[in-house]
PDB file of C-alpha atoms in Angstrom:
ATOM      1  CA  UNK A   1    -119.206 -14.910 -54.679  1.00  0.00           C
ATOM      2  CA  UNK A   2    -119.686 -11.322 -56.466  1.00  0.00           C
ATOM      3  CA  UNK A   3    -118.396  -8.431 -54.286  1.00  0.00           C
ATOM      4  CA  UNK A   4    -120.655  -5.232 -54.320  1.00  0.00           C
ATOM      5  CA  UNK A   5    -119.240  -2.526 -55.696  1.00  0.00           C
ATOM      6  CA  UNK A   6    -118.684   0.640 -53.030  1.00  0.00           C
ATOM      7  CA  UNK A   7    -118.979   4.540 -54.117  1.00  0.00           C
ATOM      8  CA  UNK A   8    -116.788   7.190 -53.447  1.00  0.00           C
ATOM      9  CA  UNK A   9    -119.125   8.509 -50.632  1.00  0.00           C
ATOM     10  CA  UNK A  10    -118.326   4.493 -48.603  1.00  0.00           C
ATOM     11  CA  UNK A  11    -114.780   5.011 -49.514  1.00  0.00           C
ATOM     12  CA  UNK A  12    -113.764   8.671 -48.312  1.00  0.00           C
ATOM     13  CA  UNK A  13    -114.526   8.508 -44.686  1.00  0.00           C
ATOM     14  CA  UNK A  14    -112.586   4.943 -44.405  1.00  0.00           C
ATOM     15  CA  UNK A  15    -109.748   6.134 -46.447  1.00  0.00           C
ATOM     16  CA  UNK A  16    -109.623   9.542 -44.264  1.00  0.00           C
ATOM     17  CA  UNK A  17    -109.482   7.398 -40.830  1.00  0.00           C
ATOM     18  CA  UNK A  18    -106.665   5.600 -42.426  1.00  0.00           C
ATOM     19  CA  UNK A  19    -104.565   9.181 -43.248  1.00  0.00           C
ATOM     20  CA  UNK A  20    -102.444  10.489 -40.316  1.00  0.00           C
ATOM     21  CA  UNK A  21    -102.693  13.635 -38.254  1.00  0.00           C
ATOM     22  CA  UNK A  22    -100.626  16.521 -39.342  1.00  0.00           C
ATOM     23  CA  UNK A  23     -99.920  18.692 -36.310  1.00  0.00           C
ATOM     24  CA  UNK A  24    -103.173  17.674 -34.416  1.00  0.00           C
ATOM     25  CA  UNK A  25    -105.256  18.275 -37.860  1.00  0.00           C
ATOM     26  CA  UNK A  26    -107.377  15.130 -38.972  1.00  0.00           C
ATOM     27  CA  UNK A  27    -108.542  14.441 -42.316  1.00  0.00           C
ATOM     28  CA  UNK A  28    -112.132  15.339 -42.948  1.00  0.00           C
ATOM     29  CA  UNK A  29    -114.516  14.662 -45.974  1.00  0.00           C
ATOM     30  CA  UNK A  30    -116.765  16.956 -47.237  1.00  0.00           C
ATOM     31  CA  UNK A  31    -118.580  17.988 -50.436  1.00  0.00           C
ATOM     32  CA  UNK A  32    -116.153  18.178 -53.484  1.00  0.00           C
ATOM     33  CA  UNK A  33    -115.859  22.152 -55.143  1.00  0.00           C
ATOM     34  CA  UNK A  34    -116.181  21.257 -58.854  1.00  0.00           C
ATOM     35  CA  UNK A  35    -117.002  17.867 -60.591  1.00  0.00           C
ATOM     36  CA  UNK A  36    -113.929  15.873 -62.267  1.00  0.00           C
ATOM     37  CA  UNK A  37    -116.120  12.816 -63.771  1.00  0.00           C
ATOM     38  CA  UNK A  38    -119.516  13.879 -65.210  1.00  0.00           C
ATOM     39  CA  UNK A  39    -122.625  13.154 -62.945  1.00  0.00           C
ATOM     40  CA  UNK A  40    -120.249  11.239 -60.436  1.00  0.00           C
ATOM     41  CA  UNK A  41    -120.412  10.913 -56.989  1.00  0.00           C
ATOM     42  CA  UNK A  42    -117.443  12.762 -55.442  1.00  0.00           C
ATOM     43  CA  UNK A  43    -115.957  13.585 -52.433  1.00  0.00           C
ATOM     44  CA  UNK A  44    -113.232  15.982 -51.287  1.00  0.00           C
ATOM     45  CA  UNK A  45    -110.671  15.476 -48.407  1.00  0.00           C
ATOM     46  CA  UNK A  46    -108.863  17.461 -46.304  1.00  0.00           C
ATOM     47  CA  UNK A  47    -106.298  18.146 -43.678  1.00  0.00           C
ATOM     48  CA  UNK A  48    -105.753  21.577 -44.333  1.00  0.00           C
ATOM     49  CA  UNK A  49    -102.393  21.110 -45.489  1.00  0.00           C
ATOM     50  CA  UNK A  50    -103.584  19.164 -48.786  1.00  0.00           C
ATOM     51  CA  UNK A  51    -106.470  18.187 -50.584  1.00  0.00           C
ATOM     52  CA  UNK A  52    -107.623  14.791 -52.488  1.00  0.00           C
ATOM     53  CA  UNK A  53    -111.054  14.571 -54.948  1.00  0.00           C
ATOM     54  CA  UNK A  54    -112.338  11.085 -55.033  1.00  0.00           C
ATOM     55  CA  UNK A  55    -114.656  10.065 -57.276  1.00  0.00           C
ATOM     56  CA  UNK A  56    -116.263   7.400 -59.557  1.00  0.00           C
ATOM     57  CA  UNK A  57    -115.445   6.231 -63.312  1.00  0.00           C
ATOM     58  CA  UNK A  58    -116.315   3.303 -65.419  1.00  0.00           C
ATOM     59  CA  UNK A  59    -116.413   1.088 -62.305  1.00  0.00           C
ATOM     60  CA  UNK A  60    -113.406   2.243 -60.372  1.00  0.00           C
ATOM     61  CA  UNK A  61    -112.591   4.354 -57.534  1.00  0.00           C
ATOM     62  CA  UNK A  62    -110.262   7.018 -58.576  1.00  0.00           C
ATOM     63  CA  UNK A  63    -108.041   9.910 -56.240  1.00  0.00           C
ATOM     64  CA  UNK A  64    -106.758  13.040 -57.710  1.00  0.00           C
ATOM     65  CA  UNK A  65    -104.685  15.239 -55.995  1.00  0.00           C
ATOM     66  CA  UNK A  66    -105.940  18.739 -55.560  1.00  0.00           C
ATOM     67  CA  UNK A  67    -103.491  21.126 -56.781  1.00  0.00           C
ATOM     68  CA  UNK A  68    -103.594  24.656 -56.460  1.00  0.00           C
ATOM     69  CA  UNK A  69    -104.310  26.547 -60.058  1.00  0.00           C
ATOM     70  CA  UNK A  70    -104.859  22.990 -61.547  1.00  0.00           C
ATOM     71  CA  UNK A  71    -107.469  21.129 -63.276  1.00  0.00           C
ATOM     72  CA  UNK A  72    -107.059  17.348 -62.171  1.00  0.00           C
ATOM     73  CA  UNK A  73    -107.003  15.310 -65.431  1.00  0.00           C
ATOM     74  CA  UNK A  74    -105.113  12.005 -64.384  1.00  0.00           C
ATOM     75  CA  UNK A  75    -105.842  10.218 -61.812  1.00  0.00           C
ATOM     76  CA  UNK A  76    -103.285  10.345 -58.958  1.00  0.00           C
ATOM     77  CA  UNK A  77    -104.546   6.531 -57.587  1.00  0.00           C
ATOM     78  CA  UNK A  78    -107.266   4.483 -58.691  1.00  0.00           C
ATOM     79  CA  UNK A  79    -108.416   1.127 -57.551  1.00  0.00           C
ATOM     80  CA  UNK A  80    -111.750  -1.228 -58.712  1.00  0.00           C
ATOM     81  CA  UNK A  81    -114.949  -0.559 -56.952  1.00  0.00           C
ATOM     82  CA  UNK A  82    -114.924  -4.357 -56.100  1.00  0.00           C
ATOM     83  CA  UNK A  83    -111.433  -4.347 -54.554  1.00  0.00           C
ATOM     84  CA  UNK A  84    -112.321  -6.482 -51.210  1.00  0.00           C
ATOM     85  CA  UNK A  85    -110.192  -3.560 -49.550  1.00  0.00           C
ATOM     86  CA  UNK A  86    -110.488  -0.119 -51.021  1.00  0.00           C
ATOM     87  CA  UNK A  87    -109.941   2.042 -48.761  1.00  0.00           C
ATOM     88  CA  UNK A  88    -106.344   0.064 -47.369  1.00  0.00           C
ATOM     89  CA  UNK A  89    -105.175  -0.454 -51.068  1.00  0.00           C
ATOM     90  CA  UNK A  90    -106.294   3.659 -51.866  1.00  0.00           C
ATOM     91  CA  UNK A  91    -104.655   4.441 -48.482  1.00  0.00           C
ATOM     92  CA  UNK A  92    -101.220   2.460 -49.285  1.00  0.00           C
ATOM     93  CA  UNK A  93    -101.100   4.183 -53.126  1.00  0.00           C
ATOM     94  CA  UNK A  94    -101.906   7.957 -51.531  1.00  0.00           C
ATOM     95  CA  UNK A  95     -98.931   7.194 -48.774  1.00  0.00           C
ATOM     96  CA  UNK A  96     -96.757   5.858 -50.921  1.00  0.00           C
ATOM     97  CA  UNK A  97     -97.141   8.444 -53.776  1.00  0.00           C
ATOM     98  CA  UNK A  98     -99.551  10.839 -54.137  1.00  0.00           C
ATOM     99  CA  UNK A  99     -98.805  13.162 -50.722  1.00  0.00           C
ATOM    100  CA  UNK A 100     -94.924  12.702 -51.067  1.00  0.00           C
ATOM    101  CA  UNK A 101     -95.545  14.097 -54.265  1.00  0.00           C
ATOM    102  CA  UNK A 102     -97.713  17.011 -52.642  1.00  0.00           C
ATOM    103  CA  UNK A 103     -95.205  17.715 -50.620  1.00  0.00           C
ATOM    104  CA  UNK A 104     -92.226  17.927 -53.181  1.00  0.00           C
ATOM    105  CA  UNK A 105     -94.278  20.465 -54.792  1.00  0.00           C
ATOM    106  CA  UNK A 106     -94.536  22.487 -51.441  1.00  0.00           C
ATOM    107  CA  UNK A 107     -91.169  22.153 -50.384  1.00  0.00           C
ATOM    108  CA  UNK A 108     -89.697  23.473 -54.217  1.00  0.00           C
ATOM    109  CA  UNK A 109     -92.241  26.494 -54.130  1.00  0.00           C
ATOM    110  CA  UNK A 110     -90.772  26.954 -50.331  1.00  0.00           C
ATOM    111  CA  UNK A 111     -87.288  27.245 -51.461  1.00  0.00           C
ATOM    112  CA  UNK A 112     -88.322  29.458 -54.870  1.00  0.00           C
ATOM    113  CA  UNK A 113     -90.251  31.855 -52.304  1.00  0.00           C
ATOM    114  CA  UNK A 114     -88.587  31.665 -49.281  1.00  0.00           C
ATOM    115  CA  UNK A 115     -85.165  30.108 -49.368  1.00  0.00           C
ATOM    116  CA  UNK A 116     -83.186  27.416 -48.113  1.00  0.00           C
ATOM    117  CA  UNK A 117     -83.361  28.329 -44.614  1.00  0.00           C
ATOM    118  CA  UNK A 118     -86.921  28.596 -44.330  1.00  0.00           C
ATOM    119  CA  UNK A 119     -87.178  24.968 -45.921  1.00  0.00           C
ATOM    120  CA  UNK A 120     -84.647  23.861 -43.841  1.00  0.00           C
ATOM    121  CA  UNK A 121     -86.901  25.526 -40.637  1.00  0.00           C
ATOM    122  CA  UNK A 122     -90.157  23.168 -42.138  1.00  0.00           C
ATOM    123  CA  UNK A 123     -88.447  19.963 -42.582  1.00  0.00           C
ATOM    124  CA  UNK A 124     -86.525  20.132 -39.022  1.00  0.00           C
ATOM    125  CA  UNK A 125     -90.452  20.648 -37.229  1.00  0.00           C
ATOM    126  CA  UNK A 126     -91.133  17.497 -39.620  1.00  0.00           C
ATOM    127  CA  UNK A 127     -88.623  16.003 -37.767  1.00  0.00           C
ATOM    128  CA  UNK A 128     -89.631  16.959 -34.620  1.00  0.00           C
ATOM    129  CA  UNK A 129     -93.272  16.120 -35.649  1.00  0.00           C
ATOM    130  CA  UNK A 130     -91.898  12.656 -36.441  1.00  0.00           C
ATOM    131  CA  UNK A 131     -89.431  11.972 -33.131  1.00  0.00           C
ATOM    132  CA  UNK A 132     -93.014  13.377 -30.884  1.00  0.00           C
ATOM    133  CA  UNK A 133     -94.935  10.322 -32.769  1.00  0.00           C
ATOM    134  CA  UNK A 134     -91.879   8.055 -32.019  1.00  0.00           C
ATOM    135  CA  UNK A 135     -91.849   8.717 -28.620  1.00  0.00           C
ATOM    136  CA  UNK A 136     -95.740   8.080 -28.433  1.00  0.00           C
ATOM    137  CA  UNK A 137     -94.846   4.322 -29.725  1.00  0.00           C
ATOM    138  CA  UNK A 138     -92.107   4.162 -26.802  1.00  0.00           C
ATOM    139  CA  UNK A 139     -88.849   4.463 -28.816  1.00  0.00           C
ATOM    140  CA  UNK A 140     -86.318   7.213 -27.115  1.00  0.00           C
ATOM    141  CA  UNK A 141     -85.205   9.309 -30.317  1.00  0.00           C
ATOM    142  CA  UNK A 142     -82.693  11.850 -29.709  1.00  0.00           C
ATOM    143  CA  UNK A 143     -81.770  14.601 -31.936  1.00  0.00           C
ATOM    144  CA  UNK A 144     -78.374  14.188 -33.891  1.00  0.00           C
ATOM    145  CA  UNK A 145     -76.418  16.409 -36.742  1.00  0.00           C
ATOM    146  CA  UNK A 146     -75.873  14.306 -40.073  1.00  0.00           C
ATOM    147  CA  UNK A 147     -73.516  15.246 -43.042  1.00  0.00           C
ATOM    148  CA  UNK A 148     -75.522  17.313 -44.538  1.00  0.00           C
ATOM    149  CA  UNK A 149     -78.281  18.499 -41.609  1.00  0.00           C
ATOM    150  CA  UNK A 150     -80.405  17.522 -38.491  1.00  0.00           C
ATOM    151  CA  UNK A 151     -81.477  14.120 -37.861  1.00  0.00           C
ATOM    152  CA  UNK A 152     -82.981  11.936 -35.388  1.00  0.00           C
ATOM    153  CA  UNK A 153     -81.736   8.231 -33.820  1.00  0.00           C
ATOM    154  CA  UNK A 154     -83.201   5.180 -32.275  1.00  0.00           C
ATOM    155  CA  UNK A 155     -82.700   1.780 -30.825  1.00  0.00           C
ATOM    156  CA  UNK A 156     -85.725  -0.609 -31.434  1.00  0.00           C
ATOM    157  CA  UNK A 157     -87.113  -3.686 -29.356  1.00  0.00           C
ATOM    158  CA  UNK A 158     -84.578  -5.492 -31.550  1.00  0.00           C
ATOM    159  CA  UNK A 159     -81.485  -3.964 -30.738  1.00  0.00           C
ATOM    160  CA  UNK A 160     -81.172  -2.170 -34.000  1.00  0.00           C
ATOM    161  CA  UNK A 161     -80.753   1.615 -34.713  1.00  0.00           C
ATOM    162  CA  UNK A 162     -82.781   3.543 -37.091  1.00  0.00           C
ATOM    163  CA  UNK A 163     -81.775   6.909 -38.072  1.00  0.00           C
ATOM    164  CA  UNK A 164     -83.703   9.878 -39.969  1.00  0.00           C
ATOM    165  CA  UNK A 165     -81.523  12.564 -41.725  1.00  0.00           C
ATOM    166  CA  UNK A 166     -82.287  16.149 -43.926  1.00  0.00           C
ATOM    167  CA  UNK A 167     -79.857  15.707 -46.460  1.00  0.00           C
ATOM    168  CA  UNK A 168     -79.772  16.750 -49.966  1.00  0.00           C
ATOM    169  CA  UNK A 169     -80.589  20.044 -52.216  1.00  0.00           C
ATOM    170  CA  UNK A 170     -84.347  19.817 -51.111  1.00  0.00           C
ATOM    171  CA  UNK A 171     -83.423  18.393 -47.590  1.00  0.00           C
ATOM    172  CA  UNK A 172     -85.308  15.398 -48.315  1.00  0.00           C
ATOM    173  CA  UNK A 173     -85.628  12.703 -45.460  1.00  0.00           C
ATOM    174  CA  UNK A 174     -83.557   9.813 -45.672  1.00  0.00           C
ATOM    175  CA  UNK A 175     -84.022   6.982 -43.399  1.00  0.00           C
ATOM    176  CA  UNK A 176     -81.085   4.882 -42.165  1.00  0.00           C
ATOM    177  CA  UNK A 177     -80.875   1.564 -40.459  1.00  0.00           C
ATOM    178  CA  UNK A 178     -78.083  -0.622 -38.603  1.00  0.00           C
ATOM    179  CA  UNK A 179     -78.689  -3.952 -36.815  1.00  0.00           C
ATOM    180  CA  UNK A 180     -80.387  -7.356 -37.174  1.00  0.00           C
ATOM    181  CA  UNK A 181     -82.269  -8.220 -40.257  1.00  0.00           C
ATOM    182  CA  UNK A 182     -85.571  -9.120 -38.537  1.00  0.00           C
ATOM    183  CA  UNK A 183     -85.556  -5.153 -37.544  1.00  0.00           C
ATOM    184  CA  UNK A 184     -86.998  -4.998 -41.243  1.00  0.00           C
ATOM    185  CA  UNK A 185     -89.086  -7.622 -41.696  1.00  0.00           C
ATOM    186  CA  UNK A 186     -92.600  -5.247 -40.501  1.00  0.00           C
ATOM    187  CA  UNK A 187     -91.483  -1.844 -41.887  1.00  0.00           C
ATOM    188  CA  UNK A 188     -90.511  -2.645 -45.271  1.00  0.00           C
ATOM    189  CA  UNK A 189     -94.084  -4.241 -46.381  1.00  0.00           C
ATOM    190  CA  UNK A 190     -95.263  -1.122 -45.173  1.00  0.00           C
ATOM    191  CA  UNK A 191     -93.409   1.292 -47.257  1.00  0.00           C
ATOM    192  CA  UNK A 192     -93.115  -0.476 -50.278  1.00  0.00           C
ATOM    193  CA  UNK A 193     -94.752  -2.222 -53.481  1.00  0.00           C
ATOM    194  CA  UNK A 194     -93.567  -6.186 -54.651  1.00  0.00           C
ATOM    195  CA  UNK A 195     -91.456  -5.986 -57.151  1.00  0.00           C
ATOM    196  CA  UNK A 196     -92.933  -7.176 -60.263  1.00  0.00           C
ATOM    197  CA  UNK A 197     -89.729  -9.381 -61.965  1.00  0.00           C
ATOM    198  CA  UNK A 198     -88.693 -13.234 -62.677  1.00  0.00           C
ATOM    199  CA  UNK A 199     -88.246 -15.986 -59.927  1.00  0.00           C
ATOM    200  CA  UNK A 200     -84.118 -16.700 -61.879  1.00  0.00           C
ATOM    201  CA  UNK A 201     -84.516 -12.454 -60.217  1.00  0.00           C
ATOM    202  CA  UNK A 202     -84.486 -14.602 -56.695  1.00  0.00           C
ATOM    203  CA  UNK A 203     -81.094 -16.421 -57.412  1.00  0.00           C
ATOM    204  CA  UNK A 204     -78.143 -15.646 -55.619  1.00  0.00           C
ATOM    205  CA  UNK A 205     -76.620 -16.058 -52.081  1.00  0.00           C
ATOM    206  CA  UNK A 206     -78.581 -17.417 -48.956  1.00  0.00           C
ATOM    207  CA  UNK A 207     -78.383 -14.167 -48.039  1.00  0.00           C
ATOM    208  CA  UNK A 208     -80.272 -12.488 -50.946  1.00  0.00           C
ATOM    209  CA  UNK A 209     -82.318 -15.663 -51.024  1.00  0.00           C
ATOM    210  CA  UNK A 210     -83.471 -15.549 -47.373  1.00  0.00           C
ATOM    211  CA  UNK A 211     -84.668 -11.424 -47.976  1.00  0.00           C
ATOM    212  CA  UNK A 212     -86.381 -12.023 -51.167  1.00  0.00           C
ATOM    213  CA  UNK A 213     -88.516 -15.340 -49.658  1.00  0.00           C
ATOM    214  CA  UNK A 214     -89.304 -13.327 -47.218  1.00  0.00           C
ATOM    215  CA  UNK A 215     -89.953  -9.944 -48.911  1.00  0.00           C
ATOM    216  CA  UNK A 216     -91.194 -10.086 -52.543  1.00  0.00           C
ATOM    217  CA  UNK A 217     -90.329  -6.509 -52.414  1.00  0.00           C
ATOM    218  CA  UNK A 218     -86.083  -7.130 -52.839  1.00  0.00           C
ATOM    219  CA  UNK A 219     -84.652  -7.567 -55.716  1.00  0.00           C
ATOM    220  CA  UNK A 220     -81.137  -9.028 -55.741  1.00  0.00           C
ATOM    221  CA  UNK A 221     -78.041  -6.881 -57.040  1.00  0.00           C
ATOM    222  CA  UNK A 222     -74.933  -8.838 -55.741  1.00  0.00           C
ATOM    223  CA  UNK A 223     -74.621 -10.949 -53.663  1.00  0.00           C
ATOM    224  CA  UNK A 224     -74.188  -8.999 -50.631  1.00  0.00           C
ATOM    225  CA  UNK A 225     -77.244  -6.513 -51.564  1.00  0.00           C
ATOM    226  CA  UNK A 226     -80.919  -6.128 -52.703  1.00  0.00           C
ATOM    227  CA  UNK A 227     -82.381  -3.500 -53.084  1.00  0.00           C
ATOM    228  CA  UNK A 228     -86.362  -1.869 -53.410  1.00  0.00           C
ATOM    229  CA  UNK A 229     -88.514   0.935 -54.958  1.00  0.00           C
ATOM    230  CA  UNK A 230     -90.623   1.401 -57.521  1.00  0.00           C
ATOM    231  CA  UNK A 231     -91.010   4.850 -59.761  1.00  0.00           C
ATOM    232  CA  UNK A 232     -92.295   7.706 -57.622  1.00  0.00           C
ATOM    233  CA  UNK A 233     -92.485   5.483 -54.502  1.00  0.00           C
ATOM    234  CA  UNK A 234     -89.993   5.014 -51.622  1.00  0.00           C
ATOM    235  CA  UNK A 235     -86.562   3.555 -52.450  1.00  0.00           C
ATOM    236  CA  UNK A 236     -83.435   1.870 -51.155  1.00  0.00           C
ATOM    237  CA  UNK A 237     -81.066  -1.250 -50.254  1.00  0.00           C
ATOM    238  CA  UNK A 238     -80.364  -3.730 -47.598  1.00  0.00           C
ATOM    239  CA  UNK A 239     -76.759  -4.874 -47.724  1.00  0.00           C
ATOM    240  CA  UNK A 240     -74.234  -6.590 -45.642  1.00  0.00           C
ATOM    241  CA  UNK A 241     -72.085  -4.116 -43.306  1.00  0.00           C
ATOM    242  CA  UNK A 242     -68.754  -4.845 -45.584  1.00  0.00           C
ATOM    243  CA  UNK A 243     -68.160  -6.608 -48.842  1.00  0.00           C
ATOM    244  CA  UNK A 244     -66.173  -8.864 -46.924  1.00  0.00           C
ATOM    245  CA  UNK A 245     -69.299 -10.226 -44.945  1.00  0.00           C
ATOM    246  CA  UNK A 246     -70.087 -14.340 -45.363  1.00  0.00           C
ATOM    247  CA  UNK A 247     -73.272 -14.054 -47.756  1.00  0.00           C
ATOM    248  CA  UNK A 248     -73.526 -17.789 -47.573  1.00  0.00           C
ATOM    249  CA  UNK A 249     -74.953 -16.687 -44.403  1.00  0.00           C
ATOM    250  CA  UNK A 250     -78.940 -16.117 -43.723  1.00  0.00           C
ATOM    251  CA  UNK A 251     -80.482 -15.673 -40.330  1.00  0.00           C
ATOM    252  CA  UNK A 252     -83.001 -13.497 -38.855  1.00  0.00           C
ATOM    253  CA  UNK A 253     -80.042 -12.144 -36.408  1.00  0.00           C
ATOM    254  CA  UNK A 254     -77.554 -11.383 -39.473  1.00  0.00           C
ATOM    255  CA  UNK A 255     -76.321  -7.543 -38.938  1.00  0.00           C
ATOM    256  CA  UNK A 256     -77.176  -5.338 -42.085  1.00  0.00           C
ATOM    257  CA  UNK A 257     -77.366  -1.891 -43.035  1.00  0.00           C
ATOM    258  CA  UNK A 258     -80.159   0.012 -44.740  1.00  0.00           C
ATOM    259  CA  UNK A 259     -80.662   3.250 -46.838  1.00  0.00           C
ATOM    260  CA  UNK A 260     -84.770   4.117 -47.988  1.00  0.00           C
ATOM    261  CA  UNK A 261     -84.886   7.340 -49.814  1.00  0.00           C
ATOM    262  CA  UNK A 262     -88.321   9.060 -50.738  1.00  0.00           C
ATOM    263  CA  UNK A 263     -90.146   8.797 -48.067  1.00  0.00           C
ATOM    264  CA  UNK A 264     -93.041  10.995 -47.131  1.00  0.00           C
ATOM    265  CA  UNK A 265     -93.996  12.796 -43.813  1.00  0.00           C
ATOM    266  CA  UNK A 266     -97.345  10.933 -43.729  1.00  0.00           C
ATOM    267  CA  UNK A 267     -96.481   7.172 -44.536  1.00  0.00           C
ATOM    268  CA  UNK A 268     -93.602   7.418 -41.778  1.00  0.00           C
ATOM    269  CA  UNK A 269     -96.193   8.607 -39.369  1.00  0.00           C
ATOM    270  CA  UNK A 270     -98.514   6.196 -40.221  1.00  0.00           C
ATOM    271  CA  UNK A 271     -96.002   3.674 -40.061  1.00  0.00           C
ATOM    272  CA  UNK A 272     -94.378   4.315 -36.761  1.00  0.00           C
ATOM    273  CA  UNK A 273     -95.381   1.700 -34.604  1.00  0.00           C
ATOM    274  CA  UNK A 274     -92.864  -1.162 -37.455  1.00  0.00           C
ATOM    275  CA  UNK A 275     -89.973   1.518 -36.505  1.00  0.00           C
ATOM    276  CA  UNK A 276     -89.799   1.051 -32.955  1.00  0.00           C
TER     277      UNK A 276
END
């Protein structure tokens, strides 16, 4: 069967719906303020916090990211017009990548202008943004102080606890996890990309084994860790509490920790309901 091609006009309002609220502000589509592709249908998107041109070339769907002072040249996502999913595989790539990378921009340009503190000020009301939309799933996050800032904690349906720190020079987020391994097995799909490597990659302890069956996103590193992330896309581990931990060992109860770095404000909203 040949799939019909869709146009950037089918694929904006779909791939809109599937963008989260920021502070009660939707996504909306509307006409685009300049062309990127010549004589291409194109449509513009935003939440008033950030902007994405999508548009048509050779066949595919392509995203650009609309940066202030900037000509887009490179697409920021693309996908093929006959993808039997467009708007979810556009939605996952923008997530994933393209609005983390928005706000990285936003948050350097906030410290160059404003300071540390006033960056610090933004990312707590992310975190408060975040702990209003974990409530709204049912989880009970508290507020807690970290190493290195503000955070908030959690105890899921499955008895594990997540927690979500400002750390670092740029008070990134960084998203912690303690408990059973099943805790993971909807979140991490989610957040991240399969890794593209060799089944002899799979090889190692049952306990490595039994995460990369599941998750073709792990990659073994030792036998008490794997770990995840591609380039410009969320990142971490999953290893046993202690190197002294059986790793011959693999259950859906086994007790691990977790680290996932690079994570966006948007994909952890959007992704709320595999946290609690």
């Amino acid at each position: 069967m040949t799939l019909s091609a869709v146009t950037p006009a089918e694929i904006a309002a779909p791939l809109a719906a599937l963008l989260p609220a920021r502070r009660g502000a939707r996504w909306t589509v509307g006409h685009a303020p300049y062309g990127i592709r010549n004589n291409a249908p194109t449509s513009r998107l935003s939440n008033g916090r950030h902007s994405l041109i999508v548009t048509e070339e050779a066949g595919r769907i392509e995203v650009f990211a609309d940066r202030p002072g900037l000509f887009p040249v490179t697409p920021d996502a693309v996908v093929d017009a006959t993808d039997p999913a467009p708007a979810l595989t556009l939605a996952a790539r923008v997530l994933r990548s393209v609005l983390p990378d928005l706000d990285a921009h936003k948050i350097r340009e906030t410290g160059r202008t404003k300071g540390r503190d006033q960056l610090l000020s933004d990312r707590t009301a992310e975190l408060l943004e975040l702990g209003f939309a974990l409530i709204d799933q049912g989880a009970h996050a508290v507020p807690a102080e970290g190493v290195d800032g503000p955070g908030l904690t959690w105890t899921t349906s499955t008895h594990g606890t997540w927690g979500l720190w400002v750390c670092g020079l740029n008070w990134s987020l960084l998203l912690t996890y303690d408990g059973p391994v099943r805790g993971l097995y909807g979140f991490l799909p989610a957040v991240t990309t399969p890794y593209a490597g060799c089944a002899e990659d799979h090889a190692g302890s049952a306990f490595t084994r039994n995460l990369t069956d599941r998750l073709p996103q792990l990659r073994p590193v030792e036998n008490g860790q794997v770990q995840f992330g591609a380039r410009y896309e969320p990142s971490g581990w999953i290893a046993t509490p202690t190197a002294d931990d059986p790793t011959e060992r693999a259950d859906d109860d086994q007790r691990v920790v977790a680290e996932i770095g690079g994570l966006g404000v948007d994909l952890l909203l959007a992704t709320t309901a595999y946290l609690v």
